[in-house]
Tab-separated table of C-alpha atoms in Angstrom:
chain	number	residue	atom	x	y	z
A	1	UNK	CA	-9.622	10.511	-25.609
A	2	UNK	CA	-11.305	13.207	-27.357
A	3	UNK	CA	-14.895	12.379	-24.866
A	4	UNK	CA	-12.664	12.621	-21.997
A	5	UNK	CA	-11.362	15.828	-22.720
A	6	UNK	CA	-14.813	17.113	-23.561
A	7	UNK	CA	-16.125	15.467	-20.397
A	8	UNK	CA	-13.131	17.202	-18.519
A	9	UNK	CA	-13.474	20.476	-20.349
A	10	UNK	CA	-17.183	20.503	-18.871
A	11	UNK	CA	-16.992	18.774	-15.459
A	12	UNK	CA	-14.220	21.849	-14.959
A	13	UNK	CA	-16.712	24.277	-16.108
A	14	UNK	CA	-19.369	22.838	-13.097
A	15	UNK	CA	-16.295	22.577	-10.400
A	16	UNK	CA	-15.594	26.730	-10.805
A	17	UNK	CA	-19.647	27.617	-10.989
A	18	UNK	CA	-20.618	25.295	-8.236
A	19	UNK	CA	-17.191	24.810	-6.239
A	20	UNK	CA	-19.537	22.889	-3.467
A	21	UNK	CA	-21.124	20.622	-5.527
A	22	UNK	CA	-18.705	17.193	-5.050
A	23	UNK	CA	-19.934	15.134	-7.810
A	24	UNK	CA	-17.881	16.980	-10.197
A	25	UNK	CA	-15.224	16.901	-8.258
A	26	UNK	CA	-15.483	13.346	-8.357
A	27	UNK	CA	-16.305	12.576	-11.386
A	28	UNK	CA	-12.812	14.933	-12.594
A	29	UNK	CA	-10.836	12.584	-9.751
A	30	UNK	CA	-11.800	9.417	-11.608
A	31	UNK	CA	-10.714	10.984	-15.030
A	32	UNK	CA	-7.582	11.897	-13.553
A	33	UNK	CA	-7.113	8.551	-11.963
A	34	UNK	CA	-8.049	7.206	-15.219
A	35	UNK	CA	-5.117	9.589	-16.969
A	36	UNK	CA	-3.033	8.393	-14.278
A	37	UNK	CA	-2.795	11.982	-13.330
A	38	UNK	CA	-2.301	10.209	-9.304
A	39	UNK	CA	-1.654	13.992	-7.710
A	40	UNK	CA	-4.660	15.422	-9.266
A	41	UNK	CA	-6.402	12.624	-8.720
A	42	UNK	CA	-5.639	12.232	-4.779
A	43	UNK	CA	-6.088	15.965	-4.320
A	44	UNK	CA	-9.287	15.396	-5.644
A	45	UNK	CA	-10.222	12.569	-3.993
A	46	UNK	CA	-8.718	14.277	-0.628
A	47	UNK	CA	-11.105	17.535	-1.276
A	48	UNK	CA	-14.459	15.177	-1.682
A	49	UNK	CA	-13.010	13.831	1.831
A	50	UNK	CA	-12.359	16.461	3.332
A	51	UNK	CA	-15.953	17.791	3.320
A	52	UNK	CA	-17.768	14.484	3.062
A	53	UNK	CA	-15.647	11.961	4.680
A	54	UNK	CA	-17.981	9.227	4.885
A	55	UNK	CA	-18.044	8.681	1.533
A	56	UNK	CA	-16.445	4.446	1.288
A	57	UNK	CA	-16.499	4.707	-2.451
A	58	UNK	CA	-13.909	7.509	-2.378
A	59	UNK	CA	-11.872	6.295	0.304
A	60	UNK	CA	-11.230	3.224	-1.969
A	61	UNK	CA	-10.443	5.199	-5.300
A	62	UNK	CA	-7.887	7.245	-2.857
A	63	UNK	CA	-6.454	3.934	-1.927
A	64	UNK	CA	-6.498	3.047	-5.730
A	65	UNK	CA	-4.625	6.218	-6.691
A	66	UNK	CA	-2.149	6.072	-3.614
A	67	UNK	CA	-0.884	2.696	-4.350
A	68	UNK	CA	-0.524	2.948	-8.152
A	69	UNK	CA	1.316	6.065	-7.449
A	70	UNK	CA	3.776	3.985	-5.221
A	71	UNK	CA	2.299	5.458	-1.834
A	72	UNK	CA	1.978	2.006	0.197
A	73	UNK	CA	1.521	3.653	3.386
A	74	UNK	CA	-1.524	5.731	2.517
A	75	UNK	CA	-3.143	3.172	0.045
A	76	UNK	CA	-3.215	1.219	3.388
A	77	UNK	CA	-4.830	3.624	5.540
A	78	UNK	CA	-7.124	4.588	2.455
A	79	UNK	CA	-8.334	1.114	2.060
A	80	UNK	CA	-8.208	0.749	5.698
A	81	UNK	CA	-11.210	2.958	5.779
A	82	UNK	CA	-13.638	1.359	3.471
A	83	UNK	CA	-16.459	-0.139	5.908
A	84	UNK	CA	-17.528	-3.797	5.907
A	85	UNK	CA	-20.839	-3.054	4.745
A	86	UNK	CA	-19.446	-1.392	1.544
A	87	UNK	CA	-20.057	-3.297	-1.615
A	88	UNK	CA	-15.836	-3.162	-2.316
A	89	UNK	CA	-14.871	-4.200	1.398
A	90	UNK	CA	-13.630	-7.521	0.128
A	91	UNK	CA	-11.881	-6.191	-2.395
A	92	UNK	CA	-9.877	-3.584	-0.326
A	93	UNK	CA	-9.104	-6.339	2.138
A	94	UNK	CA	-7.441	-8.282	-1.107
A	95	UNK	CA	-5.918	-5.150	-1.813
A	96	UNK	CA	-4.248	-4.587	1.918
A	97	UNK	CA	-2.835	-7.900	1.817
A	98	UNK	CA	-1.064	-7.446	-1.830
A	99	UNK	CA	0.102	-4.490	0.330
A	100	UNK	CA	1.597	-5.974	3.586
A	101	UNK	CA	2.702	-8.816	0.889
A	102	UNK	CA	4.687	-5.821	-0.984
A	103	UNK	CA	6.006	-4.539	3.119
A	104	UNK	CA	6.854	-8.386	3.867
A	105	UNK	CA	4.453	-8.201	6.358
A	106	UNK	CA	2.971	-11.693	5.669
A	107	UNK	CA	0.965	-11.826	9.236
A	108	UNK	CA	-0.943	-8.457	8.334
A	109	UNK	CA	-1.401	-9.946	4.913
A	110	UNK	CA	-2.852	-13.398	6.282
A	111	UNK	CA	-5.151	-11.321	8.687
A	112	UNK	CA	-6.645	-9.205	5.804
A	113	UNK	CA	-7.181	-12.406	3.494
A	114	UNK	CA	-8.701	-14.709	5.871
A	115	UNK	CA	-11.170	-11.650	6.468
A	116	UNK	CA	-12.125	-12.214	2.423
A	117	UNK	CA	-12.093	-15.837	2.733
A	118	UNK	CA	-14.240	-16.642	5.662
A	119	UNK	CA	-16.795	-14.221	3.611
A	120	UNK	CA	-16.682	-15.632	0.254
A	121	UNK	CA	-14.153	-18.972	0.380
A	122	UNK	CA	-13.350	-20.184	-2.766
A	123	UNK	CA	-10.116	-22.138	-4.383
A	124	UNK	CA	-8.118	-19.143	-4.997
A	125	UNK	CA	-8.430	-17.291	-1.995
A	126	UNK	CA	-7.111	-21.125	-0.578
A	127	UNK	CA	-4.372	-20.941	-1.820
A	128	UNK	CA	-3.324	-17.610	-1.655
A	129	UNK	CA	-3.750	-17.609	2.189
A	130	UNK	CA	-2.146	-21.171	2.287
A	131	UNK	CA	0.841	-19.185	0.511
A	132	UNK	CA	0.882	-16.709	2.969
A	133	UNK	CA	1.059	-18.935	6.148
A	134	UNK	CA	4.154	-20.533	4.380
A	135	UNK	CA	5.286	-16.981	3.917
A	136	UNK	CA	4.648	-16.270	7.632
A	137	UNK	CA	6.373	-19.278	8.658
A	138	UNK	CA	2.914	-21.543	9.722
A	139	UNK	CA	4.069	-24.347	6.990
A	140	UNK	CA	1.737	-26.665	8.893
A	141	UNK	CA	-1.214	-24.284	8.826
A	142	UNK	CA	-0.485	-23.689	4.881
A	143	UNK	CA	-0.192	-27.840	4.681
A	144	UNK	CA	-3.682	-27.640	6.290
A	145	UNK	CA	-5.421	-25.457	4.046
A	146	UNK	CA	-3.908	-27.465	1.115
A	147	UNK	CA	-5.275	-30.080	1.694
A	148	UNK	CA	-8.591	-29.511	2.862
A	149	UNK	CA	-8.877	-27.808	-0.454
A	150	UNK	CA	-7.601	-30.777	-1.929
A	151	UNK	CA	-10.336	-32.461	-0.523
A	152	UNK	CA	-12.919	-30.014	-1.295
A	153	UNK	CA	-12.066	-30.551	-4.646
A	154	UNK	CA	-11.899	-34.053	-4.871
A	155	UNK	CA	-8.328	-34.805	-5.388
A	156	UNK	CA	-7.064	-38.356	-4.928
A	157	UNK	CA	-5.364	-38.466	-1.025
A	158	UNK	CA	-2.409	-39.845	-1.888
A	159	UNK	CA	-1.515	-37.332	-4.415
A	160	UNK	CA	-3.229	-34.325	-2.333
A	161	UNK	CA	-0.922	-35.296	0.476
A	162	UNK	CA	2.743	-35.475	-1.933
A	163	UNK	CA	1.080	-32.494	-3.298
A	164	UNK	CA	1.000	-30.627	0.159
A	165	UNK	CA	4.393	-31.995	1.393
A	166	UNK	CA	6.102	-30.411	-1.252
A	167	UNK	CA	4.865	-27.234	-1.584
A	168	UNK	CA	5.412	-27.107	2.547
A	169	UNK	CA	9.219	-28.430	1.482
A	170	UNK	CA	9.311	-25.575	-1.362
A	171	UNK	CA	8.229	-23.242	1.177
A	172	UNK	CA	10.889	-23.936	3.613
A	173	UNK	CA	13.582	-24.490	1.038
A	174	UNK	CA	13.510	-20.472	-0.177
A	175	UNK	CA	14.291	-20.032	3.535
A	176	UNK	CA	17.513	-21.069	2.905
């Protein structure tokens, strides 16, 4: 805490002698995010924006500090604005989903997932994709995606298939 304050105490010092120079405005949003200080942090985050607003990175932290502050709407158009070529694309992709998920918007959430999982599949983006078709109402889609990752993993069919019928009957049960 005491380093923070010191780092804060001098990254202030920078932001009033060199008001144009963003990287201590930056580095002060991330301490404030860190704080959880979310309106210093997103006015901070807004400034860097404001006069360099191609910058992915920040975009992303905005989204960060929007949604932890309760802000779904603009942690969605934050994240929405991190490009596919940025190193945390996937990750604000996973993040718009949890968001939709939070709106009940399972179709927006689906779209935004299978964007992550058609780049980097793996068992866990499976299944939570196969838990948001049964969430969207595609129970046979989420059956499908059950058990081909069954299969990819090398359960026994029999099982893989019970397995798959009853999460499809669990699904459609909580409709009730």
């Amino acid at each position: 805490l005491g380093e923070n304050a010191e780092a804060r105490r001098v990254l202030e010092q920078v932001e009033k002698r060199h008001p144009d120079d963003l990287r201590s405005v930056l580095r002060l949003g991330y301490l404030d995010l860190e704080a959880k200080r979310y309106d210093a942090a997103e006015a901070r985050f807004e400034s860097v924006l404001a006069r360099s607003p191609e910058q992915a990175e920040v975009h992303y932290f905005l989204g960060t500090v929007r949604r932890e502050a309760g802000d779904v709407d603009g942690a969605i158009e934050s994240f929405g604005r991190v490009p596919a070529d940025h190193e945390r694309y996937q990750d604000a992709r996973l993040q718009l989903a949890a968001l939709y998920e939070r709106r009940n918007d399972f179709v927006s959430a689906l779209r935004e997932a299978e964007v992550v999982q058609q780049r980097s599949p793996s068992r866990q983006l499976d299944l939570y994709v196969a838990s948001l078709r049964a969430k969207s109402g595609d129970f046979e889609g989420g059956q499908e995606v059950g058990l081909h990752m069954g299969t990819r993993i090398g359960l026994d069919p029999v099982w893989n298939t019970s397995l798959v019928a009853s999460i499809g009957v669990d699904s459609a049960l909580r409709d009730f």
